[in-house]
Every structure is written in structure tokens, then in C-alpha cells.
Short mmCIF file of the N, C-alpha and C atoms (twelve columns), coordinates in Angstrom:
data_MODEL
# 
_entry.id   MODEL 
# 
loop_
_atom_site.group_PDB 
_atom_site.id 
_atom_site.type_symbol 
_atom_site.label_atom_id 
_atom_site.label_alt_id 
_atom_site.label_comp_id 
_atom_site.label_asym_id 
_atom_site.label_seq_id 
_atom_site.Cartn_x 
_atom_site.Cartn_y 
_atom_site.Cartn_z 
_atom_site.pdbx_PDB_model_num 
ATOM 1   N N  . MET A 1   213.931 32.045 -27.149 1 
ATOM 2   C CA . MET A 1   214.000 31.837 -25.709 1 
ATOM 3   C C  . MET A 1   215.282 31.080 -25.368 1 
ATOM 4   N N  . PRO A 2   215.949 31.430 -24.264 1 
ATOM 5   C CA . PRO A 2   217.184 30.756 -23.882 1 
ATOM 6   C C  . PRO A 2   216.932 29.359 -23.328 1 
ATOM 7   N N  . ILE A 3   217.965 28.524 -23.398 1 
ATOM 8   C CA . ILE A 3   217.914 27.169 -22.853 1 
ATOM 9   C C  . ILE A 3   218.964 27.064 -21.747 1 
ATOM 10  N N  . LEU A 4   218.562 26.591 -20.578 1 
ATOM 11  C CA . LEU A 4   219.467 26.464 -19.434 1 
ATOM 12  C C  . LEU A 4   220.438 25.313 -19.636 1 
ATOM 13  N N  . ASN A 5   221.629 25.424 -19.026 1 
ATOM 14  C CA . ASN A 5   222.652 24.392 -19.119 1 
ATOM 15  C C  . ASN A 5   223.168 24.132 -17.710 1 
ATOM 16  N N  . PHE A 6   222.664 23.077 -17.075 1 
ATOM 17  C CA . PHE A 6   222.977 22.836 -15.663 1 
ATOM 18  C C  . PHE A 6   224.293 22.103 -15.442 1 
ATOM 19  N N  . ASP A 7   224.838 21.443 -16.476 1 
ATOM 20  C CA . ASP A 7   226.101 20.741 -16.270 1 
ATOM 21  C C  . ASP A 7   227.266 21.726 -16.127 1 
ATOM 22  N N  . LYS A 8   227.067 22.978 -16.468 1 
ATOM 23  C CA . LYS A 8   228.108 23.993 -16.328 1 
ATOM 24  C C  . LYS A 8   227.768 24.994 -15.218 1 
ATOM 25  N N  . GLN A 9   226.792 24.637 -14.387 1 
ATOM 26  C CA . GLN A 9   226.376 25.484 -13.266 1 
ATOM 27  C C  . GLN A 9   227.462 25.481 -12.197 1 
ATOM 28  N N  . ILE A 10  227.704 26.647 -11.569 1 
ATOM 29  C CA . ILE A 10  228.651 26.732 -10.468 1 
ATOM 30  C C  . ILE A 10  228.003 27.445 -9.290  1 
ATOM 31  N N  . LEU A 11  228.642 27.336 -8.147  1 
ATOM 32  C CA . LEU A 11  228.183 27.971 -6.921  1 
ATOM 33  C C  . LEU A 11  229.300 28.877 -6.420  1 
ATOM 34  N N  . ILE A 12  228.956 30.133 -6.100  1 
ATOM 35  C CA . ILE A 12  229.949 31.082 -5.594  1 
ATOM 36  C C  . ILE A 12  229.834 31.132 -4.075  1 
ATOM 37  N N  . ASP A 13  230.911 30.781 -3.395  1 
ATOM 38  C CA . ASP A 13  230.942 30.643 -1.943  1 
ATOM 39  C C  . ASP A 13  231.090 31.999 -1.245  1 
ATOM 40  N N  . ASN A 14  230.907 31.951 0.064   1 
ATOM 41  C CA . ASN A 14  231.148 33.082 0.958   1 
ATOM 42  C C  . ASN A 14  230.162 34.227 0.770   1 
ATOM 43  N N  . LYS A 15  228.922 33.901 0.523   1 
ATOM 44  C CA . LYS A 15  227.874 34.906 0.442   1 
ATOM 45  C C  . LYS A 15  227.077 34.829 1.740   1 
ATOM 46  N N  . ILE A 16  227.134 35.884 2.538   1 
ATOM 47  C CA . ILE A 16  226.516 35.894 3.871   1 
ATOM 48  C C  . ILE A 16  225.219 36.697 3.828   1 
ATOM 49  N N  . ILE A 17  224.135 36.102 4.294   1 
ATOM 50  C CA . ILE A 17  222.862 36.793 4.414   1 
ATOM 51  C C  . ILE A 17  222.312 36.527 5.809   1 
ATOM 52  N N  . ASN A 18  221.995 37.611 6.541   1 
ATOM 53  C CA . ASN A 18  221.488 37.511 7.920   1 
ATOM 54  C C  . ASN A 18  222.377 36.629 8.795   1 
ATOM 55  N N  . GLY A 19  223.689 36.753 8.615   1 
ATOM 56  C CA . GLY A 19  224.638 36.022 9.441   1 
ATOM 57  C C  . GLY A 19  224.823 34.564 9.064   1 
ATOM 58  N N  . ARG A 20  224.196 34.115 7.996   1 
ATOM 59  C CA . ARG A 20  224.281 32.706 7.602   1 
ATOM 60  C C  . ARG A 20  225.063 32.596 6.292   1 
ATOM 61  N N  . GLY A 21  226.000 31.651 6.264   1 
ATOM 62  C CA . GLY A 21  226.807 31.434 5.068   1 
ATOM 63  C C  . GLY A 21  226.026 30.705 3.989   1 
ATOM 64  N N  . GLY A 22  226.324 31.061 2.756   1 
ATOM 65  C CA . GLY A 22  225.648 30.407 1.649   1 
ATOM 66  C C  . GLY A 22  226.378 30.620 0.345   1 
ATOM 67  N N  . LEU A 23  225.676 30.342 -0.726  1 
ATOM 68  C CA . LEU A 23  226.249 30.359 -2.064  1 
ATOM 69  C C  . LEU A 23  225.309 31.036 -3.042  1 
ATOM 70  N N  . ASP A 24  225.870 31.701 -4.032  1 
ATOM 71  C CA . ASP A 24  225.078 32.191 -5.155  1 
ATOM 72  C C  . ASP A 24  225.098 31.111 -6.232  1 
ATOM 73  N N  . VAL A 25  223.957 30.845 -6.820  1 
ATOM 74  C CA . VAL A 25  223.821 29.818 -7.854  1 
ATOM 75  C C  . VAL A 25  223.951 30.505 -9.216  1 
ATOM 76  N N  . ILE A 26  224.966 30.108 -9.980  1 
ATOM 77  C CA . ILE A 26  225.238 30.702 -11.290 1 
ATOM 78  C C  . ILE A 26  224.996 29.635 -12.361 1 
ATOM 79  N N  . THR A 27  224.030 29.908 -13.241 1 
ATOM 80  C CA . THR A 27  223.652 28.956 -14.283 1 
ATOM 81  C C  . THR A 27  223.790 29.618 -15.652 1 
ATOM 82  N N  . PRO A 28  224.457 28.949 -16.601 1 
ATOM 83  C CA . PRO A 28  224.538 29.520 -17.944 1 
ATOM 84  C C  . PRO A 28  223.269 29.229 -18.739 1 
ATOM 85  N N  . ILE A 29  222.869 30.197 -19.564 1 
ATOM 86  C CA . ILE A 29  221.762 29.960 -20.480 1 
ATOM 87  C C  . ILE A 29  222.276 30.177 -21.896 1 
ATOM 88  N N  . LYS A 30  221.840 29.320 -22.790 1 
ATOM 89  C CA . LYS A 30  222.208 29.455 -24.203 1 
ATOM 90  C C  . LYS A 30  221.234 30.432 -24.830 1 
ATOM 91  N N  . ILE A 31  221.779 31.431 -25.468 1 
ATOM 92  C CA . ILE A 31  220.959 32.451 -26.091 1 
ATOM 93  C C  . ILE A 31  220.491 31.946 -27.452 1 
ATOM 94  N N  . THR A 32  219.207 31.983 -27.694 1 
ATOM 95  C CA . THR A 32  218.636 31.507 -28.946 1 
ATOM 96  C C  . THR A 32  219.288 32.205 -30.131 1 
ATOM 97  N N  . GLY A 33  219.660 31.408 -31.130 1 
ATOM 98  C CA . GLY A 33  220.235 31.944 -32.355 1 
ATOM 99  C C  . GLY A 33  221.731 32.174 -32.306 1 
ATOM 100 N N  . THR A 34  222.382 31.751 -31.235 1 
ATOM 101 C CA . THR A 34  223.827 31.930 -31.092 1 
ATOM 102 C C  . THR A 34  224.403 30.775 -30.282 1 
ATOM 103 N N  . ASP A 35  225.706 30.623 -30.321 1 
ATOM 104 C CA . ASP A 35  226.372 29.617 -29.486 1 
ATOM 105 C C  . ASP A 35  226.824 30.203 -28.153 1 
ATOM 106 N N  . ARG A 36  226.618 31.486 -27.959 1 
ATOM 107 C CA . ARG A 36  227.029 32.152 -26.718 1 
ATOM 108 C C  . ARG A 36  226.104 31.801 -25.564 1 
ATOM 109 N N  . ARG A 37  226.666 31.914 -24.372 1 
ATOM 110 C CA . ARG A 37  225.906 31.719 -23.141 1 
ATOM 111 C C  . ARG A 37  225.891 33.025 -22.363 1 
ATOM 112 N N  . LEU A 38  224.875 33.194 -21.544 1 
ATOM 113 C CA . LEU A 38  224.791 34.291 -20.594 1 
ATOM 114 C C  . LEU A 38  224.689 33.647 -19.218 1 
ATOM 115 N N  . LEU A 39  225.527 34.091 -18.286 1 
ATOM 116 C CA . LEU A 39  225.471 33.547 -16.930 1 
ATOM 117 C C  . LEU A 39  224.396 34.286 -16.154 1 
ATOM 118 N N  . ILE A 40  223.561 33.516 -15.470 1 
ATOM 119 C CA . ILE A 40  222.474 34.098 -14.687 1 
ATOM 120 C C  . ILE A 40  222.685 33.737 -13.218 1 
ATOM 121 N N  . ASN A 41  222.638 34.766 -12.364 1 
ATOM 122 C CA . ASN A 41  222.709 34.543 -10.928 1 
ATOM 123 C C  . ASN A 41  221.284 34.269 -10.466 1 
ATOM 124 N N  . ARG A 42  221.011 33.014 -10.140 1 
ATOM 125 C CA . ARG A 42  219.662 32.594 -9.760  1 
ATOM 126 C C  . ARG A 42  219.330 32.903 -8.313  1 
ATOM 127 N N  . GLY A 43  220.312 33.413 -7.572  1 
ATOM 128 C CA . GLY A 43  220.049 33.780 -6.190  1 
ATOM 129 C C  . GLY A 43  220.890 32.992 -5.204  1 
ATOM 130 N N  . TRP A 44  220.604 33.208 -3.942  1 
ATOM 131 C CA . TRP A 44  221.373 32.685 -2.826  1 
ATOM 132 C C  . TRP A 44  220.703 31.446 -2.255  1 
ATOM 133 N N  . THR A 45  221.539 30.504 -1.809  1 
ATOM 134 C CA . THR A 45  221.046 29.334 -1.088  1 
ATOM 135 C C  . THR A 45  221.971 29.101 0.104   1 
ATOM 136 N N  . PRO A 46  221.417 28.743 1.279   1 
ATOM 137 C CA . PRO A 46  222.277 28.539 2.455   1 
ATOM 138 C C  . PRO A 46  223.051 27.222 2.356   1 
ATOM 139 N N  . TRP A 47  224.223 27.230 2.993   1 
ATOM 140 C CA . TRP A 47  224.964 25.981 3.140   1 
ATOM 141 C C  . TRP A 47  224.184 25.054 4.075   1 
ATOM 142 N N  . SER A 48  224.320 23.754 3.846   1 
ATOM 143 C CA . SER A 48  223.789 22.787 4.817   1 
ATOM 144 C C  . SER A 48  224.819 22.673 5.940   1 
ATOM 145 N N  . LEU A 49  224.508 21.963 6.997   1 
ATOM 146 C CA . LEU A 49  225.471 21.781 8.084   1 
ATOM 147 C C  . LEU A 49  226.699 21.010 7.611   1 
ATOM 148 N N  . ASP A 50  226.535 20.157 6.612   1 
ATOM 149 C CA . ASP A 50  227.636 19.398 6.027   1 
ATOM 150 C C  . ASP A 50  227.991 20.053 4.688   1 
ATOM 151 N N  . ARG A 51  229.126 20.728 4.641   1 
ATOM 152 C CA . ARG A 51  229.499 21.487 3.438   1 
ATOM 153 C C  . ARG A 51  229.884 20.595 2.259   1 
ATOM 154 N N  . THR A 52  229.768 19.296 2.408   1 
ATOM 155 C CA . THR A 52  230.016 18.403 1.263   1 
ATOM 156 C C  . THR A 52  228.713 18.023 0.573   1 
ATOM 157 N N  . ILE A 53  227.588 18.422 1.160   1 
ATOM 158 C CA . ILE A 53  226.281 18.095 0.588   1 
ATOM 159 C C  . ILE A 53  225.643 19.374 0.067   1 
ATOM 160 N N  . PHE A 54  225.250 19.354 -1.201  1 
ATOM 161 C CA . PHE A 54  224.625 20.519 -1.813  1 
ATOM 162 C C  . PHE A 54  223.126 20.304 -1.919  1 
ATOM 163 N N  . ARG A 55  222.424 21.402 -1.774  1 
ATOM 164 C CA . ARG A 55  220.983 21.382 -1.973  1 
ATOM 165 C C  . ARG A 55  220.684 20.995 -3.420  1 
ATOM 166 N N  . GLU A 56  219.616 20.262 -3.617  1 
ATOM 167 C CA . GLU A 56  219.174 19.974 -4.972  1 
ATOM 168 C C  . GLU A 56  218.311 21.127 -5.442  1 
ATOM 169 N N  . PHE A 57  218.553 21.574 -6.666  1 
ATOM 170 C CA . PHE A 57  217.830 22.704 -7.207  1 
ATOM 171 C C  . PHE A 57  216.755 22.219 -8.162  1 
ATOM 172 N N  . ASP A 58  215.609 22.887 -8.129  1 
ATOM 173 C CA . ASP A 58  214.558 22.616 -9.104  1 
ATOM 174 C C  . ASP A 58  214.969 23.313 -10.386 1 
ATOM 175 N N  . ASN A 59  215.429 22.540 -11.344 1 
ATOM 176 C CA . ASN A 59  215.922 23.106 -12.587 1 
ATOM 177 C C  . ASN A 59  214.896 22.934 -13.696 1 
ATOM 178 N N  . PRO A 60  214.372 24.040 -14.201 1 
ATOM 179 C CA . PRO A 60  213.407 23.962 -15.295 1 
ATOM 180 C C  . PRO A 60  214.038 23.320 -16.524 1 
ATOM 181 N N  . LYS A 61  213.222 22.750 -17.362 1 
ATOM 182 C CA . LYS A 61  213.713 22.118 -18.584 1 
ATOM 183 C C  . LYS A 61  213.204 22.892 -19.795 1 
ATOM 184 N N  . GLY A 62  213.974 22.844 -20.885 1 
ATOM 185 C CA . GLY A 62  213.542 23.475 -22.123 1 
ATOM 186 C C  . GLY A 62  213.799 24.964 -22.141 1 
ATOM 187 N N  . LYS A 63  213.031 25.649 -22.952 1 
ATOM 188 C CA . LYS A 63  213.208 27.092 -23.131 1 
ATOM 189 C C  . LYS A 63  212.588 27.862 -21.976 1 
ATOM 190 N N  . VAL A 64  213.245 28.974 -21.633 1 
ATOM 191 C CA . VAL A 64  212.814 29.777 -20.494 1 
ATOM 192 C C  . VAL A 64  212.886 31.258 -20.836 1 
ATOM 193 N N  . VAL A 65  212.226 32.066 -20.038 1 
ATOM 194 C CA . VAL A 65  212.303 33.516 -20.130 1 
ATOM 195 C C  . VAL A 65  212.906 34.013 -18.821 1 
ATOM 196 N N  . VAL A 66  213.884 34.907 -18.909 1 
ATOM 197 C CA . VAL A 66  214.505 35.452 -17.706 1 
ATOM 198 C C  . VAL A 66  214.429 36.976 -17.737 1 
ATOM 199 N N  . ARG A 67  214.320 37.553 -16.553 1 
ATOM 200 C CA . ARG A 67  214.285 39.007 -16.413 1 
ATOM 201 C C  . ARG A 67  215.246 39.397 -15.302 1 
ATOM 202 N N  . GLY A 68  215.891 40.518 -15.489 1 
ATOM 203 C CA . GLY A 68  216.801 40.966 -14.457 1 
ATOM 204 C C  . GLY A 68  217.653 42.121 -14.924 1 
ATOM 205 N N  . LEU A 69  218.736 42.334 -14.218 1 
ATOM 206 C CA . LEU A 69  219.655 43.429 -14.473 1 
ATOM 207 C C  . LEU A 69  220.986 42.852 -14.929 1 
ATOM 208 N N  . LEU A 70  221.499 43.321 -16.081 1 
ATOM 209 C CA . LEU A 70  222.812 42.899 -16.550 1 
ATOM 210 C C  . LEU A 70  223.887 43.687 -15.822 1 
ATOM 211 N N  . LYS A 71  224.912 42.970 -15.362 1 
ATOM 212 C CA . LYS A 71  225.992 43.612 -14.620 1 
ATOM 213 C C  . LYS A 71  227.312 42.970 -15.021 1 
ATOM 214 N N  . ARG A 72  228.343 43.775 -15.112 1 
ATOM 215 C CA . ARG A 72  229.681 43.241 -15.345 1 
ATOM 216 C C  . ARG A 72  230.308 43.015 -13.964 1 
ATOM 217 N N  . PRO A 73  230.520 41.754 -13.579 1 
ATOM 218 C CA . PRO A 73  231.096 41.506 -12.251 1 
ATOM 219 C C  . PRO A 73  232.511 42.077 -12.155 1 
ATOM 220 N N  . SER A 74  232.848 42.581 -10.996 1 
ATOM 221 C CA . SER A 74  234.194 43.090 -10.766 1 
ATOM 222 C C  . SER A 74  235.192 41.951 -10.906 1 
ATOM 223 N N  . GLN A 75  236.290 42.219 -11.553 1 
ATOM 224 C CA . GLN A 75  237.349 41.218 -11.660 1 
ATOM 225 C C  . GLN A 75  238.447 41.493 -10.633 1 
ATOM 226 N N  . GLU A 76  238.180 42.420 -9.739  1 
ATOM 227 C CA . GLU A 76  239.083 42.698 -8.630  1 
ATOM 228 C C  . GLU A 76  238.411 42.177 -7.366  1 
ATOM 229 N N  . TYR A 77  238.993 41.168 -6.784  1 
ATOM 230 C CA . TYR A 77  238.403 40.582 -5.596  1 
ATOM 231 C C  . TYR A 77  239.495 40.060 -4.683  1 
ATOM 232 N N  . PHE A 78  239.158 39.943 -3.419  1 
ATOM 233 C CA . PHE A 78  240.062 39.414 -2.411  1 
ATOM 234 C C  . PHE A 78  239.879 37.913 -2.332  1 
ATOM 235 N N  . THR A 79  240.972 37.187 -2.303  1 
ATOM 236 C CA . THR A 79  240.871 35.737 -2.160  1 
ATOM 237 C C  . THR A 79  241.925 35.243 -1.182  1 
ATOM 238 N N  . LEU A 80  241.582 34.262 -0.398  1 
ATOM 239 C CA . LEU A 80  242.518 33.667 0.550   1 
ATOM 240 C C  . LEU A 80  243.324 32.549 -0.096  1 
ATOM 241 N N  . SER A 81  242.885 32.073 -1.231  1 
ATOM 242 C CA . SER A 81  243.535 30.944 -1.888  1 
ATOM 243 C C  . SER A 81  244.206 31.381 -3.178  1 
ATOM 244 N N  . ARG A 82  245.382 30.882 -3.406  1 
ATOM 245 C CA . ARG A 82  246.058 31.134 -4.676  1 
ATOM 246 C C  . ARG A 82  245.722 30.045 -5.689  1 
ATOM 247 N N  . VAL A 83  245.000 29.047 -5.250  1 
ATOM 248 C CA . VAL A 83  244.626 27.948 -6.128  1 
ATOM 249 C C  . VAL A 83  243.334 28.317 -6.854  1 
ATOM 250 N N  . LEU A 84  243.392 28.323 -8.168  1 
ATOM 251 C CA . LEU A 84  242.206 28.621 -8.963  1 
ATOM 252 C C  . LEU A 84  241.357 27.363 -9.113  1 
ATOM 253 N N  . PRO A 85  240.065 27.520 -9.332  1 
ATOM 254 C CA . PRO A 85  239.226 26.338 -9.553  1 
ATOM 255 C C  . PRO A 85  239.634 25.628 -10.846 1 
ATOM 256 N N  . ASP A 86  239.307 24.346 -10.928 1 
ATOM 257 C CA . ASP A 86  239.513 23.655 -12.194 1 
ATOM 258 C C  . ASP A 86  238.147 23.325 -12.792 1 
ATOM 259 N N  . ALA A 87  238.146 22.737 -13.966 1 
ATOM 260 C CA . ALA A 87  236.898 22.524 -14.720 1 
ATOM 261 C C  . ALA A 87  235.879 21.689 -13.965 1 
ATOM 262 N N  . SER A 88  236.318 20.819 -13.071 1 
ATOM 263 C CA . SER A 88  235.378 19.942 -12.364 1 
ATOM 264 C C  . SER A 88  234.835 20.556 -11.074 1 
ATOM 265 N N  . ASP A 89  235.407 21.651 -10.619 1 
ATOM 266 C CA . ASP A 89  234.953 22.269 -9.371  1 
ATOM 267 C C  . ASP A 89  233.572 22.890 -9.540  1 
ATOM 268 N N  . GLN A 90  232.688 22.574 -8.608  1 
ATOM 269 C CA . GLN A 90  231.359 23.163 -8.634  1 
ATOM 270 C C  . GLN A 90  231.307 24.424 -7.781  1 
ATOM 271 N N  . VAL A 91  232.107 24.481 -6.730  1 
ATOM 272 C CA . VAL A 91  232.116 25.646 -5.840  1 
ATOM 273 C C  . VAL A 91  233.354 26.492 -6.131  1 
ATOM 274 N N  . TRP A 92  233.108 27.760 -6.417  1 
ATOM 275 C CA . TRP A 92  234.186 28.713 -6.684  1 
ATOM 276 C C  . TRP A 92  234.152 29.780 -5.606  1 
ATOM 277 N N  . GLN A 93  235.304 30.388 -5.351  1 
ATOM 278 C CA . GLN A 93  235.345 31.452 -4.357  1 
ATOM 279 C C  . GLN A 93  234.893 32.785 -4.953  1 
ATOM 280 N N  . ASN A 94  235.163 33.013 -6.231  1 
ATOM 281 C CA . ASN A 94  234.818 34.270 -6.889  1 
ATOM 282 C C  . ASN A 94  234.325 34.008 -8.307  1 
ATOM 283 N N  . MET A 95  233.576 34.959 -8.858  1 
ATOM 284 C CA . MET A 95  233.100 34.846 -10.235 1 
ATOM 285 C C  . MET A 95  234.119 35.495 -11.159 1 
ATOM 286 N N  . ASP A 96  234.816 34.678 -11.937 1 
ATOM 287 C CA . ASP A 96  235.805 35.149 -12.900 1 
ATOM 288 C C  . ASP A 96  235.304 34.726 -14.280 1 
ATOM 289 N N  . LEU A 97  234.774 35.680 -15.049 1 
ATOM 290 C CA . LEU A 97  234.154 35.365 -16.334 1 
ATOM 291 C C  . LEU A 97  235.127 34.723 -17.314 1 
ATOM 292 N N  . ALA A 98  236.331 35.270 -17.419 1 
ATOM 293 C CA . ALA A 98  237.308 34.732 -18.374 1 
ATOM 294 C C  . ALA A 98  237.709 33.311 -17.980 1 
ATOM 295 N N  . LEU A 99  237.938 33.080 -16.704 1 
ATOM 296 C CA . LEU A 99  238.310 31.748 -16.241 1 
ATOM 297 C C  . LEU A 99  237.163 30.770 -16.451 1 
ATOM 298 N N  . TYR A 100 235.944 31.211 -16.175 1 
ATOM 299 C CA . TYR A 100 234.773 30.362 -16.398 1 
ATOM 300 C C  . TYR A 100 234.700 29.937 -17.869 1 
ATOM 301 N N  . SER A 101 234.821 30.894 -18.768 1 
ATOM 302 C CA . SER A 101 234.746 30.609 -20.208 1 
ATOM 303 C C  . SER A 101 235.819 29.608 -20.628 1 
ATOM 304 N N  . GLU A 102 237.022 29.802 -20.099 1 
ATOM 305 C CA . GLU A 102 238.131 28.908 -20.434 1 
ATOM 306 C C  . GLU A 102 237.919 27.498 -19.879 1 
ATOM 307 N N  . LEU A 103 237.599 27.397 -18.594 1 
ATOM 308 C CA . LEU A 103 237.481 26.085 -17.958 1 
ATOM 309 C C  . LEU A 103 236.255 25.301 -18.413 1 
ATOM 310 N N  . LYS A 104 235.159 26.001 -18.659 1 
ATOM 311 C CA . LYS A 104 233.926 25.321 -19.059 1 
ATOM 312 C C  . LYS A 104 233.824 25.175 -20.584 1 
ATOM 313 N N  . ASN A 105 234.812 25.764 -21.282 1 
ATOM 314 C CA . ASN A 105 234.898 25.641 -22.732 1 
ATOM 315 C C  . ASN A 105 233.635 26.131 -23.432 1 
ATOM 316 N N  . VAL A 106 233.187 27.333 -23.024 1 
ATOM 317 C CA . VAL A 106 232.017 27.957 -23.640 1 
ATOM 318 C C  . VAL A 106 232.303 29.431 -23.898 1 
ATOM 319 N N  . GLU A 107 231.688 29.951 -24.939 1 
ATOM 320 C CA . GLU A 107 231.774 31.373 -25.227 1 
ATOM 321 C C  . GLU A 107 230.641 32.053 -24.459 1 
ATOM 322 N N  . ILE A 108 230.983 33.060 -23.660 1 
ATOM 323 C CA . ILE A 108 229.965 33.721 -22.836 1 
ATOM 324 C C  . ILE A 108 229.921 35.219 -23.118 1 
ATOM 325 N N  . GLN A 109 228.776 35.802 -22.806 1 
ATOM 326 C CA . GLN A 109 228.650 37.249 -22.807 1 
ATOM 327 C C  . GLN A 109 229.457 37.755 -21.610 1 
ATOM 328 N N  . PRO A 110 230.108 38.904 -21.709 1 
ATOM 329 C CA . PRO A 110 230.914 39.398 -20.592 1 
ATOM 330 C C  . PRO A 110 230.069 40.081 -19.516 1 
ATOM 331 N N  . MET A 111 228.924 39.515 -19.219 1 
ATOM 332 C CA . MET A 111 227.995 40.077 -18.245 1 
ATOM 333 C C  . MET A 111 227.413 38.946 -17.398 1 
ATOM 334 N N  . LEU A 112 226.827 39.338 -16.295 1 
ATOM 335 C CA . LEU A 112 226.113 38.418 -15.420 1 
ATOM 336 C C  . LEU A 112 224.704 38.994 -15.256 1 
ATOM 337 N N  . LEU A 113 223.694 38.172 -15.431 1 
ATOM 338 C CA . LEU A 113 222.319 38.622 -15.244 1 
ATOM 339 C C  . LEU A 113 221.908 38.380 -13.801 1 
ATOM 340 N N  . LEU A 114 221.586 39.461 -13.093 1 
ATOM 341 C CA . LEU A 114 221.078 39.358 -11.722 1 
ATOM 342 C C  . LEU A 114 219.571 39.290 -11.826 1 
ATOM 343 N N  . ARG A 115 218.998 38.170 -11.463 1 
ATOM 344 C CA . ARG A 115 217.561 38.003 -11.599 1 
ATOM 345 C C  . ARG A 115 216.790 39.013 -10.793 1 
ATOM 346 N N  . SER A 116 215.661 39.450 -11.322 1 
ATOM 347 C CA . SER A 116 214.773 40.353 -10.598 1 
ATOM 348 C C  . SER A 116 214.335 39.689 -9.303  1 
ATOM 349 N N  . PRO A 117 214.226 40.451 -8.205  1 
ATOM 350 C CA . PRO A 117 213.876 39.874 -6.919  1 
ATOM 351 C C  . PRO A 117 212.543 39.119 -6.919  1 
ATOM 352 N N  . ASP A 118 211.613 39.495 -7.786  1 
ATOM 353 C CA . ASP A 118 210.316 38.831 -7.810  1 
ATOM 354 C C  . ASP A 118 210.295 37.598 -8.704  1 
ATOM 355 N N  . GLU A 119 211.405 37.280 -9.363  1 
ATOM 356 C CA . GLU A 119 211.478 36.097 -10.218 1 
ATOM 357 C C  . GLU A 119 211.643 34.845 -9.357  1 
ATOM 358 N N  . THR A 120 211.027 33.763 -9.780  1 
ATOM 359 C CA . THR A 120 211.193 32.463 -9.135  1 
ATOM 360 C C  . THR A 120 211.696 31.475 -10.169 1 
ATOM 361 N N  . ASP A 121 212.130 30.299 -9.716  1 
ATOM 362 C CA . ASP A 121 212.585 29.283 -10.669 1 
ATOM 363 C C  . ASP A 121 211.471 28.799 -11.572 1 
ATOM 364 N N  . GLU A 122 210.213 28.948 -11.141 1 
ATOM 365 C CA . GLU A 122 209.096 28.536 -11.977 1 
ATOM 366 C C  . GLU A 122 209.070 29.339 -13.269 1 
ATOM 367 N N  . GLY A 123 209.357 30.633 -13.177 1 
ATOM 368 C CA . GLY A 123 209.350 31.487 -14.352 1 
ATOM 369 C C  . GLY A 123 210.680 31.566 -15.055 1 
ATOM 370 N N  . LEU A 124 211.675 30.913 -14.485 1 
ATOM 371 C CA . LEU A 124 213.006 30.958 -15.054 1 
ATOM 372 C C  . LEU A 124 212.986 30.352 -16.397 1 
# 
């Protein structure tokens, strides 16, 4: 069973749902029997009125089971900023797997797991 790693969790900005701005929550999981991580998109959360305050997430502890669809995120994206995130940034504009691996100093699978719509953090 994989183990979640929340200190390397990031948030992907500019995700709009029903006209409201928010973020996708990306959490790495350590795959049992290897040092590799798999990034899991845990879903969308709305921005608060103060964009300097982040919602607190209920993060399960220990081993977990995840279900979903593996996808290779596009590495072609539009960005308004030429400044790339650094290792301490929690909010990123785009999901860049190679940059994530480099900045967070972890070996990752070249895929992103999109959680099944019926999955909740309880079963994560």
C-alpha cells in the first residue's frame, strides 16, 4: 500500500469550476517496495477570499489505497509568468513533472493519477 507525503504536496492554480477559481491538490504517494512516488490529483478546492490563506486538508496517515485513472499531463501549457516555481512554492501555475521531480528531489512515475470521482479522502 502507498504512503502519502504531504510535505511535498503542491496546489495547481487557475482551475475554474462553475465560475469559481480554485486549485487542484497534488499529493505524492510513495509506492510500496520502491523509492518512487506517484503524484495523485486529489481534486479541486476553491480559493478563499484571501488568496494567502489555504484551506486545511484532512490528510490520512499511514498506508492508503487509491483508485483512479493514470494520465500523462501535457507538458505544453500557456503561462503568463516566465518565473518558474522554486522548491518552497506551494502554489504552481502548471503541473510540470520533470520540474517537480527536480525541485522536490524525488523520483516520480511520469504519470498523474486522477482520482475516481467517487473516491473521498477517507478512502485515500
